[in-house]
PDB file of C-alpha atoms and ligand atoms in Angstrom:
ATOM      1  CA  MET A  75      -0.182   0.099  -0.180  1.00  0.00           C
ATOM      2  CA  ALA A  76       1.274   3.591  -1.071  1.00  0.00           C
ATOM      3  CA  ASP A  77       2.258   5.367   2.044  1.00  0.00           C
ATOM      4  CA  GLU A  78      -0.731   6.692   3.412  1.00  0.00           C
ATOM      5  CA  SER A  79       0.899   8.980   5.900  1.00  0.00           C
ATOM      6  CA  SER A  80       2.513  11.334   3.269  1.00  0.00           C
ATOM      7  CA  ARG A  81       0.070  11.621   0.536  1.00  0.00           C
ATOM      8  CA  MET A  82      -2.514  14.522   0.245  1.00  0.00           C
ATOM      9  CA  ILE A  83      -5.887  13.878   1.166  1.00  0.00           C
ATOM     10  CA  GLU A  84      -9.233  16.188   1.146  1.00  0.00           C
ATOM     11  CA  PRO A  85     -10.570  17.635   4.345  1.00  0.00           C
ATOM     12  CA  VAL A  86     -12.504  14.854   6.591  1.00  0.00           C
ATOM     13  CA  ILE A  87     -15.602  15.726   8.103  1.00  0.00           C
ATOM     14  CA  LEU A  88     -16.872  13.288  10.802  1.00  0.00           C
ATOM     15  CA  LEU A  89     -20.746  13.512  11.407  1.00  0.00           C
ATOM     16  CA  GLY A  90     -22.491  11.739  14.136  1.00  0.00           C
ATOM     17  CA  PRO A  91     -24.090  12.000  17.741  1.00  0.00           C
ATOM     18  CA  PRO A  92     -22.653  11.946  20.997  1.00  0.00           C
ATOM     19  CA  GLY A  93     -21.614   8.056  21.523  1.00  0.00           C
ATOM     20  CA  ALA A  94     -21.373   7.409  17.982  1.00  0.00           C
ATOM     21  CA  GLY A  95     -17.620   6.727  18.166  1.00  0.00           C
ATOM     22  CA  LYS A  96     -16.424   9.577  16.514  1.00  0.00           C
ATOM     23  CA  GLY A  97     -13.370  10.697  18.677  1.00  0.00           C
ATOM     24  CA  THR A  98     -11.849   6.995  18.716  1.00  0.00           C
ATOM     25  CA  GLN A  99     -12.473   6.902  14.736  1.00  0.00           C
ATOM     26  CA  ALA A 100     -11.092  10.705  14.352  1.00  0.00           C
ATOM     27  CA  LYS A 101      -8.015   9.138  16.141  1.00  0.00           C
ATOM     28  CA  ARG A 102      -7.516   6.601  13.777  1.00  0.00           C
ATOM     29  CA  ILE A 103      -7.929   8.785  10.603  1.00  0.00           C
ATOM     30  CA  ALA A 104      -5.490  11.190  12.375  1.00  0.00           C
ATOM     31  CA  GLN A 105      -2.791   8.386  12.991  1.00  0.00           C
ATOM     32  CA  ARG A 106      -3.157   6.604   9.659  1.00  0.00           C
ATOM     33  CA  TYR A 107      -2.710   9.808   7.344  1.00  0.00           C
ATOM     34  CA  ASN A 108      -0.812  11.834   9.453  1.00  0.00           C
ATOM     35  CA  ILE A 109      -2.850  14.813   9.608  1.00  0.00           C
ATOM     36  CA  PRO A 110      -4.179  16.857  12.486  1.00  0.00           C
ATOM     37  CA  GLN A 111      -7.590  16.758  14.023  1.00  0.00           C
ATOM     38  CA  ILE A 112      -9.145  20.110  14.699  1.00  0.00           C
ATOM     39  CA  SER A 113     -11.486  20.405  17.466  1.00  0.00           C
ATOM     40  CA  THR A 114     -13.447  24.081  17.248  1.00  0.00           C
ATOM     41  CA  GLY A 115     -15.034  23.043  21.000  1.00  0.00           C
ATOM     42  CA  ASP A 116     -10.899  23.073  21.947  1.00  0.00           C
ATOM     43  CA  ILE A 117      -9.702  26.013  20.190  1.00  0.00           C
ATOM     44  CA  LEU A 118     -12.742  28.096  21.525  1.00  0.00           C
ATOM     45  CA  ARG A 119     -12.143  26.398  25.091  1.00  0.00           C
ATOM     46  CA  GLN A 120      -8.057  27.363  24.632  1.00  0.00           C
ATOM     47  CA  ASN A 121      -9.104  31.217  23.578  1.00  0.00           C
ATOM     48  CA  VAL A 122     -11.738  31.620  26.902  1.00  0.00           C
ATOM     49  CA  LYS A 123      -8.722  30.372  29.271  1.00  0.00           C
ATOM     50  CA  ALA A 124      -6.379  32.144  27.715  1.00  0.00           C
ATOM     51  CA  GLY A 125      -8.549  35.546  27.719  1.00  0.00           C
ATOM     52  CA  THR A 126      -8.115  36.458  24.076  1.00  0.00           C
ATOM     53  CA  PRO A 127     -10.734  38.728  22.434  1.00  0.00           C
ATOM     54  CA  LEU A 128     -11.903  35.459  20.809  1.00  0.00           C
ATOM     55  CA  GLY A 129     -12.176  34.061  24.059  1.00  0.00           C
ATOM     56  CA  ARG A 130     -14.021  36.769  25.571  1.00  0.00           C
ATOM     57  CA  ALA A 131     -16.854  36.950  22.891  1.00  0.00           C
ATOM     58  CA  ALA A 132     -17.680  33.264  23.118  1.00  0.00           C
ATOM     59  CA  LYS A 133     -17.541  32.623  26.789  1.00  0.00           C
ATOM     60  CA  GLU A 134     -20.684  33.281  27.617  1.00  0.00           C
ATOM     61  CA  VAL A 135     -22.638  32.044  24.533  1.00  0.00           C
ATOM     62  CA  MET A 136     -20.656  28.387  25.502  1.00  0.00           C
ATOM     63  CA  GLU A 137     -21.377  28.139  29.126  1.00  0.00           C
ATOM     64  CA  ARG A 138     -25.263  28.909  27.504  1.00  0.00           C
ATOM     65  CA  GLY A 139     -24.556  26.067  25.773  1.00  0.00           C
ATOM     66  CA  GLN A 140     -25.189  27.725  22.420  1.00  0.00           C
ATOM     67  CA  LEU A 141     -23.539  28.073  19.516  1.00  0.00           C
ATOM     68  CA  VAL A 142     -20.604  30.776  19.022  1.00  0.00           C
ATOM     69  CA  PRO A 143     -21.494  32.645  16.065  1.00  0.00           C
ATOM     70  CA  ASP A 144     -20.337  32.325  12.682  1.00  0.00           C
ATOM     71  CA  GLU A 145     -18.653  35.527  12.191  1.00  0.00           C
ATOM     72  CA  LEU A 146     -15.887  34.515  15.142  1.00  0.00           C
ATOM     73  CA  VAL A 147     -16.154  30.635  14.354  1.00  0.00           C
ATOM     74  CA  CYS A 148     -15.396  30.516  10.557  1.00  0.00           C
ATOM     75  CA  PRO A 149     -12.039  32.877  10.728  1.00  0.00           C
ATOM     76  CA  MET A 150     -10.844  30.830  13.277  1.00  0.00           C
ATOM     77  CA  VAL A 151     -11.146  27.636  11.394  1.00  0.00           C
ATOM     78  CA  ALA A 152     -10.084  29.775   8.444  1.00  0.00           C
ATOM     79  CA  ASP A 153      -7.126  30.464  10.409  1.00  0.00           C
ATOM     80  CA  ARG A 154      -6.135  26.969  11.916  1.00  0.00           C
ATOM     81  CA  ILE A 155      -6.173  25.605   8.408  1.00  0.00           C
ATOM     82  CA  ARG A 156      -3.661  27.531   7.312  1.00  0.00           C
ATOM     83  CA  ASP A 157      -1.465  26.409   9.764  1.00  0.00           C
ATOM     84  CA  VAL A 158       1.243  24.241   7.893  1.00  0.00           C
ATOM     85  CA  ASP A 159       0.310  21.253   9.626  1.00  0.00           C
ATOM     86  CA  CYS A 160      -2.970  21.188   7.370  1.00  0.00           C
ATOM     87  CA  GLN A 161      -1.386  21.254   4.316  1.00  0.00           C
ATOM     88  CA  ARG A 162      -1.838  17.283   3.480  1.00  0.00           C
ATOM     89  CA  GLY A 163      -5.204  17.012   5.050  1.00  0.00           C
ATOM     90  CA  PHE A 164      -6.989  17.339   8.584  1.00  0.00           C
ATOM     91  CA  ILE A 165     -10.053  16.246   9.961  1.00  0.00           C
ATOM     92  CA  LEU A 166     -12.638  18.626  11.570  1.00  0.00           C
ATOM     93  CA  ASP A 167     -14.208  17.715  15.042  1.00  0.00           C
ATOM     94  CA  GLY A 168     -17.412  19.926  15.827  1.00  0.00           C
ATOM     95  CA  PHE A 169     -17.438  21.981  12.590  1.00  0.00           C
ATOM     96  CA  PRO A 170     -19.476  22.905  10.470  1.00  0.00           C
ATOM     97  CA  ARG A 171     -22.319  22.769  12.805  1.00  0.00           C
ATOM     98  CA  THR A 172     -24.724  24.471  10.854  1.00  0.00           C
ATOM     99  CA  ALA A 173     -25.501  24.707   6.895  1.00  0.00           C
ATOM    100  CA  ALA A 174     -24.284  28.154   6.748  1.00  0.00           C
ATOM    101  CA  GLN A 175     -20.895  27.084   8.214  1.00  0.00           C
ATOM    102  CA  ALA A 176     -20.722  23.919   5.856  1.00  0.00           C
ATOM    103  CA  GLY A 177     -21.289  26.767   2.689  1.00  0.00           C
ATOM    104  CA  TRP A 178     -18.796  28.919   4.322  1.00  0.00           C
ATOM    105  CA  LEU A 179     -16.527  25.625   4.467  1.00  0.00           C
ATOM    106  CA  ASP A 180     -17.045  24.654   0.723  1.00  0.00           C
ATOM    107  CA  ALA A 181     -16.737  28.164  -0.923  1.00  0.00           C
ATOM    108  CA  TYR A 182     -13.414  28.724   1.355  1.00  0.00           C
ATOM    109  CA  LEU A 183     -11.408  25.334   0.433  1.00  0.00           C
ATOM    110  CA  GLU A 184     -12.481  25.900  -3.274  1.00  0.00           C
ATOM    111  CA  ASN A 185     -11.835  29.516  -3.617  1.00  0.00           C
ATOM    112  CA  GLU A 186      -9.048  30.330  -1.046  1.00  0.00           C
ATOM    113  CA  PHE A 187      -7.720  27.238   0.530  1.00  0.00           C
ATOM    114  CA  PHE A 188      -5.949  25.022  -1.931  1.00  0.00           C
ATOM    115  CA  ASP A 189      -4.242  26.476  -5.040  1.00  0.00           C
ATOM    116  CA  ASN A 190      -4.720  24.397  -8.281  1.00  0.00           C
ATOM    117  CA  SER A 191      -1.225  22.882  -7.988  1.00  0.00           C
ATOM    118  CA  HIS A 192      -2.582  20.321  -5.438  1.00  0.00           C
ATOM    119  CA  GLY A 193      -4.473  18.578  -7.952  1.00  0.00           C
ATOM    120  CA  CYS A 194      -6.856  17.113  -5.481  1.00  0.00           C
ATOM    121  CA  ASN A 195     -10.280  17.581  -5.080  1.00  0.00           C
ATOM    122  CA  ARG A 196     -11.082  20.363  -2.873  1.00  0.00           C
ATOM    123  CA  LEU A 197     -14.203  19.621  -1.205  1.00  0.00           C
ATOM    124  CA  PRO A 198     -14.430  17.710   2.090  1.00  0.00           C
ATOM    125  CA  ILE A 199     -14.784  13.790   2.564  1.00  0.00           C
ATOM    126  CA  VAL A 200     -18.362  14.016   4.786  1.00  0.00           C
ATOM    127  CA  ILE A 201     -18.858  10.383   6.540  1.00  0.00           C
ATOM    128  CA  ARG A 202     -21.466  10.234   8.660  1.00  0.00           C
ATOM    129  CA  LEU A 203     -21.692   7.696  11.619  1.00  0.00           C
ATOM    130  CA  GLU A 204     -24.581   6.405  11.759  1.00  0.00           C
ATOM    131  CA  VAL A 205     -26.179   4.411  15.314  1.00  0.00           C
ATOM    132  CA  ASP A 206     -29.305   3.041  16.100  1.00  0.00           C
ATOM    133  CA  TYR A 207     -31.011   5.321  19.098  1.00  0.00           C
ATOM    134  CA  ASN A 208     -31.405   2.607  21.387  1.00  0.00           C
ATOM    135  CA  GLU A 209     -27.571   1.663  21.080  1.00  0.00           C
ATOM    136  CA  LEU A 210     -26.848   5.071  21.760  1.00  0.00           C
ATOM    137  CA  LEU A 211     -28.608   5.265  24.847  1.00  0.00           C
ATOM    138  CA  ARG A 212     -27.212   1.909  25.996  1.00  0.00           C
ATOM    139  CA  ARG A 213     -23.580   3.239  24.990  1.00  0.00           C
ATOM    140  CA  LEU A 214     -24.142   6.574  27.001  1.00  0.00           C
ATOM    141  CA  THR A 215     -25.861   5.200  30.109  1.00  0.00           C
ATOM    142  CA  GLY A 216     -23.490   2.506  30.255  1.00  0.00           C
ATOM    143  CA  ARG A 217     -20.985   4.606  31.354  1.00  0.00           C
ATOM    144  CA  ARG A 218     -19.445   4.778  34.845  1.00  0.00           C
ATOM    145  CA  SER A 219     -16.502   6.364  36.430  1.00  0.00           C
ATOM    146  CA  CYS A 220     -14.481   5.631  39.587  1.00  0.00           C
ATOM    147  CA  PRO A 221     -14.723   8.704  41.735  1.00  0.00           C
ATOM    148  CA  THR A 222     -11.354   7.712  43.138  1.00  0.00           C
ATOM    149  CA  CYS A 223      -8.824   7.242  39.748  1.00  0.00           C
ATOM    150  CA  GLY A 224     -10.859   8.353  36.965  1.00  0.00           C
ATOM    151  CA  ARG A 225     -10.792   4.864  35.253  1.00  0.00           C
ATOM    152  CA  ILE A 226     -13.999   4.927  33.091  1.00  0.00           C
ATOM    153  CA  TYR A 227     -16.181   1.585  32.451  1.00  0.00           C
ATOM    154  CA  ASN A 228     -19.135   0.857  30.490  1.00  0.00           C
ATOM    155  CA  VAL A 229     -21.251  -1.657  32.578  1.00  0.00           C
ATOM    156  CA  HIS A 230     -22.495  -3.122  28.736  1.00  0.00           C
ATOM    157  CA  LEU A 231     -19.286  -2.766  26.532  1.00  0.00           C
ATOM    158  CA  GLN A 232     -16.167  -2.836  29.270  1.00  0.00           C
ATOM    159  CA  PRO A 233     -17.748  -4.095  32.529  1.00  0.00           C
ATOM    160  CA  PRO A 234     -15.712  -3.960  35.472  1.00  0.00           C
ATOM    161  CA  LYS A 235     -14.839  -7.687  36.952  1.00  0.00           C
ATOM    162  CA  VAL A 236     -16.905  -7.070  39.931  1.00  0.00           C
ATOM    163  CA  ASP A 237     -20.424  -5.294  39.499  1.00  0.00           C
ATOM    164  CA  GLU A 238     -20.370  -1.483  39.967  1.00  0.00           C
ATOM    165  CA  CYS A 239     -16.875  -1.846  41.576  1.00  0.00           C
ATOM    166  CA  CYS A 240     -13.582  -0.448  40.392  1.00  0.00           C
ATOM    167  CA  ASP A 241     -10.920  -2.671  39.333  1.00  0.00           C
ATOM    168  CA  ILE A 242      -7.930  -0.808  40.375  1.00  0.00           C
ATOM    169  CA  ASP A 243      -9.105   0.415  44.066  1.00  0.00           C
ATOM    170  CA  GLY A 244     -12.524  -1.322  44.407  1.00  0.00           C
ATOM    171  CA  SER A 245     -14.250   1.977  44.892  1.00  0.00           C
ATOM    172  CA  LYS A 246     -18.084   2.052  43.696  1.00  0.00           C
ATOM    173  CA  LEU A 247     -18.521   3.575  40.606  1.00  0.00           C
ATOM    174  CA  VAL A 248     -20.897   6.921  39.544  1.00  0.00           C
ATOM    175  CA  ILE A 249     -22.606   7.704  36.943  1.00  0.00           C
ATOM    176  CA  ARG A 250     -21.356  11.368  35.797  1.00  0.00           C
ATOM    177  CA  ASP A 251     -24.324  14.070  35.901  1.00  0.00           C
ATOM    178  CA  ASP A 252     -24.110  14.662  32.274  1.00  0.00           C
ATOM    179  CA  ASP A 253     -24.298  10.836  31.509  1.00  0.00           C
ATOM    180  CA  ARG A 254     -27.717  10.770  33.351  1.00  0.00           C
ATOM    181  CA  GLU A 255     -30.663   9.370  30.977  1.00  0.00           C
ATOM    182  CA  GLU A 256     -32.425  12.734  31.118  1.00  0.00           C
ATOM    183  CA  VAL A 257     -29.418  15.069  30.424  1.00  0.00           C
ATOM    184  CA  ILE A 258     -28.442  12.382  27.325  1.00  0.00           C
ATOM    185  CA  LEU A 259     -31.643  12.665  26.247  1.00  0.00           C
ATOM    186  CA  GLU A 260     -31.226  16.452  26.132  1.00  0.00           C
ATOM    187  CA  ARG A 261     -28.033  16.214  24.483  1.00  0.00           C
ATOM    188  CA  LEU A 262     -29.265  13.641  21.852  1.00  0.00           C
ATOM    189  CA  ARG A 263     -32.265  15.933  20.847  1.00  0.00           C
ATOM    190  CA  GLU A 264     -30.006  19.130  20.854  1.00  0.00           C
ATOM    191  CA  PHE A 265     -27.537  17.300  18.487  1.00  0.00           C
ATOM    192  CA  ASP A 266     -30.326  16.218  16.496  1.00  0.00           C
ATOM    193  CA  SER A 267     -31.741  19.726  15.705  1.00  0.00           C
ATOM    194  CA  GLN A 268     -28.427  21.649  15.415  1.00  0.00           C
ATOM    195  CA  THR A 269     -26.835  19.102  12.916  1.00  0.00           C
ATOM    196  CA  ARG A 270     -29.455  17.484  11.026  1.00  0.00           C
ATOM    197  CA  PRO A 271     -29.190  20.621   8.740  1.00  0.00           C
ATOM    198  CA  VAL A 272     -25.604  20.175   8.168  1.00  0.00           C
ATOM    199  CA  ALA A 273     -26.299  16.131   6.934  1.00  0.00           C
ATOM    200  CA  GLU A 274     -29.032  17.359   4.792  1.00  0.00           C
ATOM    201  CA  TYR A 275     -26.736  20.342   3.507  1.00  0.00           C
ATOM    202  CA  TYR A 276     -24.076  17.546   2.209  1.00  0.00           C
ATOM    203  CA  GLN A 277     -27.134  14.908   1.160  1.00  0.00           C
ATOM    204  CA  ALA A 278     -28.227  17.158  -1.031  1.00  0.00           C
ATOM    205  CA  LYS A 279     -25.359  17.832  -2.887  1.00  0.00           C
ATOM    206  CA  GLY A 280     -24.850  14.094  -2.972  1.00  0.00           C
ATOM    207  CA  ARG A 281     -21.231  13.998  -1.069  1.00  0.00           C
ATOM    208  CA  LEU A 282     -22.923  12.095   2.113  1.00  0.00           C
ATOM    209  CA  LYS A 283     -21.268   9.063   2.996  1.00  0.00           C
ATOM    210  CA  THR A 284     -22.972   6.959   5.901  1.00  0.00           C
ATOM    211  CA  VAL A 285     -21.580   4.100   7.903  1.00  0.00           C
ATOM    212  CA  ASN A 286     -23.138   1.681  10.046  1.00  0.00           C
ATOM    213  CA  GLY A 287     -21.449   3.023  13.546  1.00  0.00           C
ATOM    214  CA  ASP A 288     -23.319  -0.273  15.626  1.00  0.00           C
ATOM    215  CA  LEU A 289     -20.521  -2.395  13.855  1.00  0.00           C
ATOM    216  CA  PRO A 290     -17.227  -3.390  15.908  1.00  0.00           C
ATOM    217  CA  PRO A 291     -15.391  -0.158  16.088  1.00  0.00           C
ATOM    218  CA  ASP A 292     -12.558  -1.763  13.942  1.00  0.00           C
ATOM    219  CA  GLU A 293     -15.070  -2.318  10.954  1.00  0.00           C
ATOM    220  CA  VAL A 294     -16.196   1.229  11.176  1.00  0.00           C
ATOM    221  CA  THR A 295     -12.673   1.921  10.666  1.00  0.00           C
ATOM    222  CA  GLY A 296     -11.931  -0.056   7.859  1.00  0.00           C
ATOM    223  CA  GLN A 297     -14.945   1.473   6.141  1.00  0.00           C
ATOM    224  CA  ILE A 298     -14.019   4.756   6.966  1.00  0.00           C
ATOM    225  CA  PHE A 299     -10.501   4.167   5.891  1.00  0.00           C
ATOM    226  CA  TRP A 300     -11.919   2.812   2.498  1.00  0.00           C
ATOM    227  CA  ILE A 301     -13.844   5.662   1.798  1.00  0.00           C
ATOM    228  CA  ILE A 302     -11.213   7.816   2.038  1.00  0.00           C
ATOM    229  CA  ASP A 303      -8.744   5.817  -0.030  1.00  0.00           C
ATOM    230  CA  ASN A 304     -11.154   5.527  -2.728  1.00  0.00           C
ATOM    231  CA  HIS A 305     -12.769   8.980  -2.630  1.00  0.00           C
ATOM    232  CA  GLY A 306     -10.338  11.026  -5.452  1.00  0.00           C
ATOM    233  CA  ASP A 307     -11.597   7.822  -7.934  1.00  0.00           C
ATOM    234  CA  ASN A 308     -15.324   9.190  -7.866  1.00  0.00           C
ATOM    235  CA  HIS A 309     -14.085  12.908  -8.558  1.00  0.00           C
ATOM    236  CA  GLY A 310     -11.323  12.711 -10.987  1.00  0.00           C
TER     237      GLY A 310
HETATM  238  P1  LIG B 401     -17.904  21.069  21.441  1.00  0.00           P
HETATM  239  O1  LIG B 401     -16.600  20.658  22.349  1.00  0.00           O
HETATM  240  O2  LIG B 401     -17.547  20.614  20.450  1.00  0.00           O
HETATM  241  O3  LIG B 401     -18.908  20.118  22.477  1.00  0.00           O
HETATM  242  O4  LIG B 401     -18.221  22.394  21.627  1.00  0.00           O
HETATM  243  C1  LIG B 401     -18.245  23.192  22.838  1.00  0.00           C
HETATM  244  C2  LIG B 401     -18.743  24.336  22.759  1.00  0.00           C
HETATM  245  O5  LIG B 401     -17.963  24.940  21.581  1.00  0.00           O
HETATM  246  C3  LIG B 401     -20.277  24.240  22.118  1.00  0.00           C
HETATM  247  O6  LIG B 401     -21.144  24.195  23.093  1.00  0.00           O
HETATM  248  C4  LIG B 401     -20.763  26.279  21.170  1.00  0.00           C
HETATM  249  O7  LIG B 401     -20.574  26.713  22.083  1.00  0.00           O
HETATM  250  C5  LIG B 401     -19.100  26.121  20.776  1.00  0.00           C
HETATM  251  N1  LIG B 401     -18.713  25.852  19.585  1.00  0.00           N
HETATM  252  C6  LIG B 401     -17.900  24.518  19.033  1.00  0.00           C
HETATM  253  N2  LIG B 401     -18.111  24.286  17.797  1.00  0.00           N
HETATM  254  C7  LIG B 401     -18.720  25.364  17.278  1.00  0.00           C
HETATM  255  C8  LIG B 401     -18.942  25.618  15.774  1.00  0.00           C
HETATM  256  N3  LIG B 401     -19.169  24.922  15.119  1.00  0.00           N
HETATM  257  N4  LIG B 401     -19.857  26.420  15.855  1.00  0.00           N
HETATM  258  C9  LIG B 401     -20.087  27.333  16.909  1.00  0.00           C
HETATM  259  N5  LIG B 401     -20.113  27.073  18.167  1.00  0.00           N
HETATM  260  C10 LIG B 401     -18.942  26.066  18.543  1.00  0.00           C
END
């Protein structure tokens, strides 16, 4: 196989609800293709922490759990993807969150980001991880953590050796506040209303690839790599 860690690939966007496995898959993509994973949430949090003008403008909106305005987020993304480590490709995590951001990204990538000498398709590869709703609930509600050492378990997928007790120090495992079922339902509802328009935007353009996120993680990874490796073939 050609060296995947040195070739140019199109920007990759992973869409999917909390619990779909985006974090795991993004790390594997980043490693195989040797490209950075860019999380808009992380960049915003760093700005808030550092007290930059962007951070000061975004802080309250973020605390309310609302979206930071496009006028702030889009230039921030533009800045980041101009960095030299993004030249061969990058994975976007948490962006685009709205159809307007998706439209902005397409226009930016087509008109400003790549020059023609790159000779590769400029538009992002958009992969949606689709997971059965009940399976998502099972993954999210099964999460337990150890209050002493912080180790994370899942009672369905990675159970402790003794029911509800930490393998390392024997502490009784707890459910974190944001993993309670009411909160999870709210997070999933919010995700759905926020990101459905993004999926619809790419679907309408015939560019949405869907992978069954119920499959074992290695199979999901295999399908994602296949999509990325074969993407250019469809677009010349
Ligand atoms: P996340 O870590 O992706 O959950 O993002 C944390 C917070 O950052 C979100 O609740 C938003 O307030 C903000 N944020 C992250 N990405 C975006 C985006 N693409 N557009 C607007 N706001 C964002």
